[in-house]
mmCIF file of C-alpha atoms in Angstrom:
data_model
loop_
_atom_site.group_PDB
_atom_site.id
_atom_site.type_symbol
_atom_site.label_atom_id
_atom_site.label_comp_id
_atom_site.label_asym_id
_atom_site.label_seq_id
_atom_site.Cartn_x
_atom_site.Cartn_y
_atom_site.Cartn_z
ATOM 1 C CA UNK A 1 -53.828 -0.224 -119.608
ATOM 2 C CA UNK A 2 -50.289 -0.375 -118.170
ATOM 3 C CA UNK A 3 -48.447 -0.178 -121.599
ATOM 4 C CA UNK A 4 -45.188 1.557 -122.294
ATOM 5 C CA UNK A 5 -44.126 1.384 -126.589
ATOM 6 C CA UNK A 6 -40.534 1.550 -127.291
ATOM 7 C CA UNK A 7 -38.625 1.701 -130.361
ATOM 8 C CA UNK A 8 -36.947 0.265 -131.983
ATOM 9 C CA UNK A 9 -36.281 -2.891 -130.517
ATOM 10 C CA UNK A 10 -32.940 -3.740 -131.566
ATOM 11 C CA UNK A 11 -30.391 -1.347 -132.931
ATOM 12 C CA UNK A 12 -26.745 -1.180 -134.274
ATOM 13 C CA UNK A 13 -24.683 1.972 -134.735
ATOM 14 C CA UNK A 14 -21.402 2.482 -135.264
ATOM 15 C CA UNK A 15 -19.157 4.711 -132.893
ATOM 16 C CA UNK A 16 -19.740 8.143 -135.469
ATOM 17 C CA UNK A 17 -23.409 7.373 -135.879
ATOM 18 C CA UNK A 18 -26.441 9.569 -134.245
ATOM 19 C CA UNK A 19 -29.650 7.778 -133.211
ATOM 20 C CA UNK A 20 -32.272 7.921 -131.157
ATOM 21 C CA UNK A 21 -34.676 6.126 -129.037
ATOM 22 C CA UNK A 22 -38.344 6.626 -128.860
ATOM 23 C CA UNK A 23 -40.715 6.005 -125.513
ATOM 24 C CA UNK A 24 -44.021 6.273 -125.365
ATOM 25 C CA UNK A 25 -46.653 5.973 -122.799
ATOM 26 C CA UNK A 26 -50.800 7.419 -123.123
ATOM 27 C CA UNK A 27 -51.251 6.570 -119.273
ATOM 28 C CA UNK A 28 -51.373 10.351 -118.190
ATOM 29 C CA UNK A 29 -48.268 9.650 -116.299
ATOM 30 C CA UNK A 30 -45.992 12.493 -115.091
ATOM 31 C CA UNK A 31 -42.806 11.035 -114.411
ATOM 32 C CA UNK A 32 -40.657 9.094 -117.457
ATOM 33 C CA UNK A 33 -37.516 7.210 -116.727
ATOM 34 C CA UNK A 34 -34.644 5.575 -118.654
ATOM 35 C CA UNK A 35 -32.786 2.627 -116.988
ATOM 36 C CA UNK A 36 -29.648 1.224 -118.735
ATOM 37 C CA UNK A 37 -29.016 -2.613 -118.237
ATOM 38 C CA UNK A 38 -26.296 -4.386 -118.965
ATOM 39 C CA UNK A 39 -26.335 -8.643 -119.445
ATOM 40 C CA UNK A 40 -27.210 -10.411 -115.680
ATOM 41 C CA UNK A 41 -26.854 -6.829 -114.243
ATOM 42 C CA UNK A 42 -29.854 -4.784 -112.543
ATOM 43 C CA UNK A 43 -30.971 -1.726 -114.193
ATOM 44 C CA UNK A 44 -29.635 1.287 -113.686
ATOM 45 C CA UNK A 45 -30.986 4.968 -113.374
ATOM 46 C CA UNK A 46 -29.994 6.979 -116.047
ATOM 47 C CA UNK A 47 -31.962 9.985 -115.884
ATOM 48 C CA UNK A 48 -36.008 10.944 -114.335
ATOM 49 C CA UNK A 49 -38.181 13.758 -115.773
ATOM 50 C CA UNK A 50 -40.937 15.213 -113.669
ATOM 51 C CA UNK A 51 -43.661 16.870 -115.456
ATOM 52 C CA UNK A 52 -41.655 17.201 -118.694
ATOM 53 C CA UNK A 53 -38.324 18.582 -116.820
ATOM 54 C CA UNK A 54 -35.212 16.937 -115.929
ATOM 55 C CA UNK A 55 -35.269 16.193 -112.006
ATOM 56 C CA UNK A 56 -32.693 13.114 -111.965
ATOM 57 C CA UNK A 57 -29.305 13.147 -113.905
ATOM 58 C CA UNK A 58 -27.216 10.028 -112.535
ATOM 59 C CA UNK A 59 -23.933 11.499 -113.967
ATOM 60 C CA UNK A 60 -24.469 10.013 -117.116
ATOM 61 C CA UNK A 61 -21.926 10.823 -119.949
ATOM 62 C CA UNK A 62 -22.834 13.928 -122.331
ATOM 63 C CA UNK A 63 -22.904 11.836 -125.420
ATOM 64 C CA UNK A 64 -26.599 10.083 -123.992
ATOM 65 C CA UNK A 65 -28.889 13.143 -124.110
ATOM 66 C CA UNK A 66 -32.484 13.111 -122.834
ATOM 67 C CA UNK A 67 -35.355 15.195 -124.341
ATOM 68 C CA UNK A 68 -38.814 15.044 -122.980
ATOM 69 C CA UNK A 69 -40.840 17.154 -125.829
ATOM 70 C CA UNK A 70 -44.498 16.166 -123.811
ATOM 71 C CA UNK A 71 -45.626 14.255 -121.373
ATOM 72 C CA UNK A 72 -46.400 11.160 -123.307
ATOM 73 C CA UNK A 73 -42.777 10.722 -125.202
ATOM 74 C CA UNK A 74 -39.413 10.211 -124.219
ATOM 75 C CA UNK A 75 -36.542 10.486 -126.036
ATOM 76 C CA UNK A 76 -32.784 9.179 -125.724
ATOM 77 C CA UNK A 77 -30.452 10.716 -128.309
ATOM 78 C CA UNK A 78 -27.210 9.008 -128.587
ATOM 79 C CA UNK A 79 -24.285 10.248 -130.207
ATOM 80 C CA UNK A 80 -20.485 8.980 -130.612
ATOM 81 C CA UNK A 81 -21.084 5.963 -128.467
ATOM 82 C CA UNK A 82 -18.793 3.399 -127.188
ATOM 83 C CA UNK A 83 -19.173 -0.521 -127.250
ATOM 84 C CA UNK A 84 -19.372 -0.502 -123.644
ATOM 85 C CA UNK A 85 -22.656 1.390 -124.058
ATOM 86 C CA UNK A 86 -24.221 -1.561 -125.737
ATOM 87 C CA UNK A 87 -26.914 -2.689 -123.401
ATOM 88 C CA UNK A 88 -30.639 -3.376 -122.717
ATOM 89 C CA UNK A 89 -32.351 0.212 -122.491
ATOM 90 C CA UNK A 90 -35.530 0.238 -120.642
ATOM 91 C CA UNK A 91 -37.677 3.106 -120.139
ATOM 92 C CA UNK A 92 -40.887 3.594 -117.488
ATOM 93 C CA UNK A 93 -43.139 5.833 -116.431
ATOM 94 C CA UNK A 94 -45.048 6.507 -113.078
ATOM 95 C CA UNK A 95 -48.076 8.752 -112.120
ATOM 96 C CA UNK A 96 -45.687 11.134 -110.236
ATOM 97 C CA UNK A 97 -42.310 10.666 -108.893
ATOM 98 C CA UNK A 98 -42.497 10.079 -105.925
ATOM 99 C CA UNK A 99 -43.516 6.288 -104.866
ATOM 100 C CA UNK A 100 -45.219 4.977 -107.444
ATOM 101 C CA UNK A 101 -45.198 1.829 -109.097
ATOM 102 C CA UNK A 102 -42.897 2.572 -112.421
ATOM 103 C CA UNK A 103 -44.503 0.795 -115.605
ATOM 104 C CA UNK A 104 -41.531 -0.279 -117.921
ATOM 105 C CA UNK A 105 -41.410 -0.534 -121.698
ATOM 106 C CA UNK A 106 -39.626 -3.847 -123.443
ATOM 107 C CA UNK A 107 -36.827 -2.313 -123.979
ATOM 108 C CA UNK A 108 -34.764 -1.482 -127.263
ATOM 109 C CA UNK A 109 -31.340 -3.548 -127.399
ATOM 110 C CA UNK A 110 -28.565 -1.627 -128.547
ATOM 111 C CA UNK A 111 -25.295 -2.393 -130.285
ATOM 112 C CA UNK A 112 -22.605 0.112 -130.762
ATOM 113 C CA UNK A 113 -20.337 -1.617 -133.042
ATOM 114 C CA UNK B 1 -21.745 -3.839 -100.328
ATOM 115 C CA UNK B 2 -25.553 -3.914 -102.224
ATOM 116 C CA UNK B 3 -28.042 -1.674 -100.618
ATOM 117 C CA UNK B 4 -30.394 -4.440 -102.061
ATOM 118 C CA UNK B 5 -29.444 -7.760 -101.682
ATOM 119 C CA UNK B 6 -31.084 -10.568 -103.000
ATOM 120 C CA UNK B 7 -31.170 -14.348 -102.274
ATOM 121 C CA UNK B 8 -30.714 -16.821 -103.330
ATOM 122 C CA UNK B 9 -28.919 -15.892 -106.921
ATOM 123 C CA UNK B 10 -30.268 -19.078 -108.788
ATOM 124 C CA UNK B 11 -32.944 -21.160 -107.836
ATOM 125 C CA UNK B 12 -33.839 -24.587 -109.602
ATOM 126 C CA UNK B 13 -37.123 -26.127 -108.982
ATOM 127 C CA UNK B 14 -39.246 -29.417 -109.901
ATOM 128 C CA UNK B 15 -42.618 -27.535 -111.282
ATOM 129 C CA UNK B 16 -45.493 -27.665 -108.608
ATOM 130 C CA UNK B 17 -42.887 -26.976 -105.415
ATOM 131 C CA UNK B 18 -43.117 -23.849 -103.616
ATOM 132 C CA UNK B 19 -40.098 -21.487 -102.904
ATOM 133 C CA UNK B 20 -39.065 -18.413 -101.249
ATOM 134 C CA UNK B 21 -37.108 -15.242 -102.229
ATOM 135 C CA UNK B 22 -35.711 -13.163 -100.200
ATOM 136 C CA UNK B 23 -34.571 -9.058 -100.339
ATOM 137 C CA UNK B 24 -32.969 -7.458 -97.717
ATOM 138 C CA UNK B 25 -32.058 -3.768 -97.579
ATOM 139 C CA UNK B 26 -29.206 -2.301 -95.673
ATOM 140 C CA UNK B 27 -31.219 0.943 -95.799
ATOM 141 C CA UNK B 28 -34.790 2.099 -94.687
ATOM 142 C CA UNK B 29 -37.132 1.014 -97.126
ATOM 143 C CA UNK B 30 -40.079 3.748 -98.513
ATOM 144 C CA UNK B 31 -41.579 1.623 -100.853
ATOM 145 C CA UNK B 32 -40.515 -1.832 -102.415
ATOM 146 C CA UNK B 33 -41.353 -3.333 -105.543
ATOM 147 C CA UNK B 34 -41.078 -6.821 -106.786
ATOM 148 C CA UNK B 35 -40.847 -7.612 -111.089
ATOM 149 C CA UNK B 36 -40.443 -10.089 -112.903
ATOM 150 C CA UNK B 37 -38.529 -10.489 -116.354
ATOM 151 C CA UNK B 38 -37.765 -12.529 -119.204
ATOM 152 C CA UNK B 39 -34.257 -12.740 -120.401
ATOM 153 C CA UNK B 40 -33.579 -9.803 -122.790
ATOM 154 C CA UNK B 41 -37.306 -7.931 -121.738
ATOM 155 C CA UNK B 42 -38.805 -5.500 -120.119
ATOM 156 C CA UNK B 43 -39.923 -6.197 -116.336
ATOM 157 C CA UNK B 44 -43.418 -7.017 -115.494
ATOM 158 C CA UNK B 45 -44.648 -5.476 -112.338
ATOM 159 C CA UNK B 46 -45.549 -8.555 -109.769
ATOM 160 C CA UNK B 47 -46.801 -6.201 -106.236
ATOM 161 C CA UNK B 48 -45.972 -3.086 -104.458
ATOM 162 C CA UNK B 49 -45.343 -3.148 -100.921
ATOM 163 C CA UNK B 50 -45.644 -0.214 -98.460
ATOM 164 C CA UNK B 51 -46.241 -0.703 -94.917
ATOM 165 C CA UNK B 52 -45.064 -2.910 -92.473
ATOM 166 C CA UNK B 53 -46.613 -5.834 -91.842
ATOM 167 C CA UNK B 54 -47.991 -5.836 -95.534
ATOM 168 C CA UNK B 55 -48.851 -8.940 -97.551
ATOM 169 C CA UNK B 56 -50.546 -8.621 -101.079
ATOM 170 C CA UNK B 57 -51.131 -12.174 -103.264
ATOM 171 C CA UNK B 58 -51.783 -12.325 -107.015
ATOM 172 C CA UNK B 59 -52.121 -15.805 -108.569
ATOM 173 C CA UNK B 60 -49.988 -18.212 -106.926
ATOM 174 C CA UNK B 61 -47.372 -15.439 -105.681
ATOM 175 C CA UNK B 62 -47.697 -13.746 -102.182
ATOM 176 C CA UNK B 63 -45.180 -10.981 -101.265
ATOM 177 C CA UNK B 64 -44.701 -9.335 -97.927
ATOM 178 C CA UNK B 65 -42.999 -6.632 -95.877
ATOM 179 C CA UNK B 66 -41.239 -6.964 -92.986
ATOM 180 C CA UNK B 67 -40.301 -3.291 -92.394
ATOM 181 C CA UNK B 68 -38.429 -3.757 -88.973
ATOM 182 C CA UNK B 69 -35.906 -5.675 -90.239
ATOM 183 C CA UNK B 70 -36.123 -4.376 -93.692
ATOM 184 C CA UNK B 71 -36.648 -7.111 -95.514
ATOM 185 C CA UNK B 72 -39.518 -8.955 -97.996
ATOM 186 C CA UNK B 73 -40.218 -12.006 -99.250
ATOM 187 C CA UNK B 74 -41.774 -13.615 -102.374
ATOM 188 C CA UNK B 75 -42.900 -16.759 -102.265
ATOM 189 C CA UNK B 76 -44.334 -18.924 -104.995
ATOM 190 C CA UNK B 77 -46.560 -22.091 -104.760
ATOM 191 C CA UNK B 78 -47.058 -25.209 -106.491
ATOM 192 C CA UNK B 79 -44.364 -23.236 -109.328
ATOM 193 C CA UNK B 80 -45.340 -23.363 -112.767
ATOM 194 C CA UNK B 81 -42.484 -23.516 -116.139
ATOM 195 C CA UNK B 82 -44.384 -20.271 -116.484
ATOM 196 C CA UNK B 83 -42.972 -19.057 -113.011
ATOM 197 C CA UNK B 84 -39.469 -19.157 -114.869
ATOM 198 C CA UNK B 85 -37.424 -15.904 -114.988
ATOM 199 C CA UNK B 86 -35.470 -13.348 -113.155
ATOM 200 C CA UNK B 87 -37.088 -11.825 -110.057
ATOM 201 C CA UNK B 88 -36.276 -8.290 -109.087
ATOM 202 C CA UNK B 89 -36.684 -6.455 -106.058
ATOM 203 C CA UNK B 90 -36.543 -2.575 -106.192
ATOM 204 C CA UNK B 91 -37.178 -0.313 -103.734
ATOM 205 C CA UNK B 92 -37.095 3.477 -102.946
ATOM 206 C CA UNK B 93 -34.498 3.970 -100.558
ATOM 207 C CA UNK B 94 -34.225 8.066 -99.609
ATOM 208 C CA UNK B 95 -37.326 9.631 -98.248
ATOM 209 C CA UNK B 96 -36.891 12.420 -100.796
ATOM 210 C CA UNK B 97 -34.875 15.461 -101.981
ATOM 211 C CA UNK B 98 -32.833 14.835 -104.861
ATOM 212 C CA UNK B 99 -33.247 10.940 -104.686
ATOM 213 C CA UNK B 100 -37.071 10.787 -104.727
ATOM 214 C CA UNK B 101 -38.537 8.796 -108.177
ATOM 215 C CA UNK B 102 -35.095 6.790 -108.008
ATOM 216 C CA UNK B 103 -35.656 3.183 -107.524
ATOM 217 C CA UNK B 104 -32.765 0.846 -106.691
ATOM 218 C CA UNK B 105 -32.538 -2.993 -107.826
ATOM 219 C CA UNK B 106 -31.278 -5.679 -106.176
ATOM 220 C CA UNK B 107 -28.762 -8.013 -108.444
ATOM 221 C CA UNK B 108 -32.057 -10.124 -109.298
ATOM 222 C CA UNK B 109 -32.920 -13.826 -108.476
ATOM 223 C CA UNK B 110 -32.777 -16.507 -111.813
ATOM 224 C CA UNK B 111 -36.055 -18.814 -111.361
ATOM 225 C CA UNK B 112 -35.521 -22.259 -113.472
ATOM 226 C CA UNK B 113 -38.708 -24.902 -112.790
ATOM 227 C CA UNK B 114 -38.294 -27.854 -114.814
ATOM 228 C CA UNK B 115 -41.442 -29.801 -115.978
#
């Protein structure tokens, strides 16, 4: 079983609203990713934990905060978004960091209105 | 410039001809990945790559490495509708340090096969 839950699938906030994302994955992996994608763009790293600590921070803004409370969930707390943060998020997990195969989720599309 | 570049961009095919896409790195490539997804999804992992010289095949879809000149192909036969989608290489581009687990895209390859 290669199956990574997200939720929700769609969501809409407004710019003062605080949300959160769920991932889930019961794979035993150690390493949990979220990717940001934007319409006929790639994803993009957004941040890697490594058994349950932050080891990857691509400079994302302060107002997207990661929290990894065990090593089957992933969470993506948003807060005071902009539109231009509306996108595809994907998150994925891997047995370890370091070159493996990274298992993504379906992704939860957001809308910051 | 793309670290990963993919061709071609678009690709329309009659269903049951075969068809080739390519990834090129400008970098040296530790791993390379090829997915699959569906407008507005998550991607589906297709094959993993390592060495080079590699070829893995799953189905009707056979990927390989060329590691001297960086590149990999994908190529499909006798394509299905089901084949349709976007195509994504990604590969691991920095042996490690503060880069390892970090897996770059290339801009993706848009699969149409018409019945």
């Amino acid at each position: 079983d290669t199956e990574v839950t997200q939720t929700p699938k769609h969501l809409v906030m407004g710019m003062t609203n605080k949300k959160s994302l769920k991932c889930e994955q019961h794979m035993g992996h150690r390493a949990m990713y979220w990717y940001k994608q934007k319409a006929k763009k790639p994803p993009e790293l957004m941040f890697v934990y490594s058994y349950e600590k932050l080891s990857i921070n691509e400079s994302v803004p302060s107002r997207f905060s990661p929290e990894c409370p065990n090593s089957s969930l992933l969470n993506l707390h948003l807060h005071a978004l902009q539109p231009e943060d509306s996108a595809l998020y994907l998150c994925a997990s891997s047995r370890f960091a370091v070159r493996e195969t990274q298992y993504f989720g379906p992704g939860t599309r957001l809308l910051v209105l | 410039s793309q670290e990963l570049e993919q061709s071609p961009q678009s690709l329309i095919v009659q269903e049951g001809k075969n068809l080739t896409i390519n990834c090129t790195s400008s970098k040296t490539l530790y791993g390379l990945y090829w997915y699959k997804q569906k407008y507005g999804e998550g991607l589906i992992f297709l094959m993993m790559l390592q060495k080079g010289g590699e070829e893995k095949s799953h189905e009707k879809i056979t990927a390989k490495l060329d590691e001297k000149k960086q590149q990999s192909s994908l190529h499909i036969t006798a394509s299905q509708p089901s084949h349709a989608g976007i195509y994504l290489c990604g590969a691991v581009l920095n042996a490690g340090g503060t880069s390892y687990g970090k897996l770059t895209f290339g801009q993706g390859t848009i699969l149409t096969v018409h019945p």
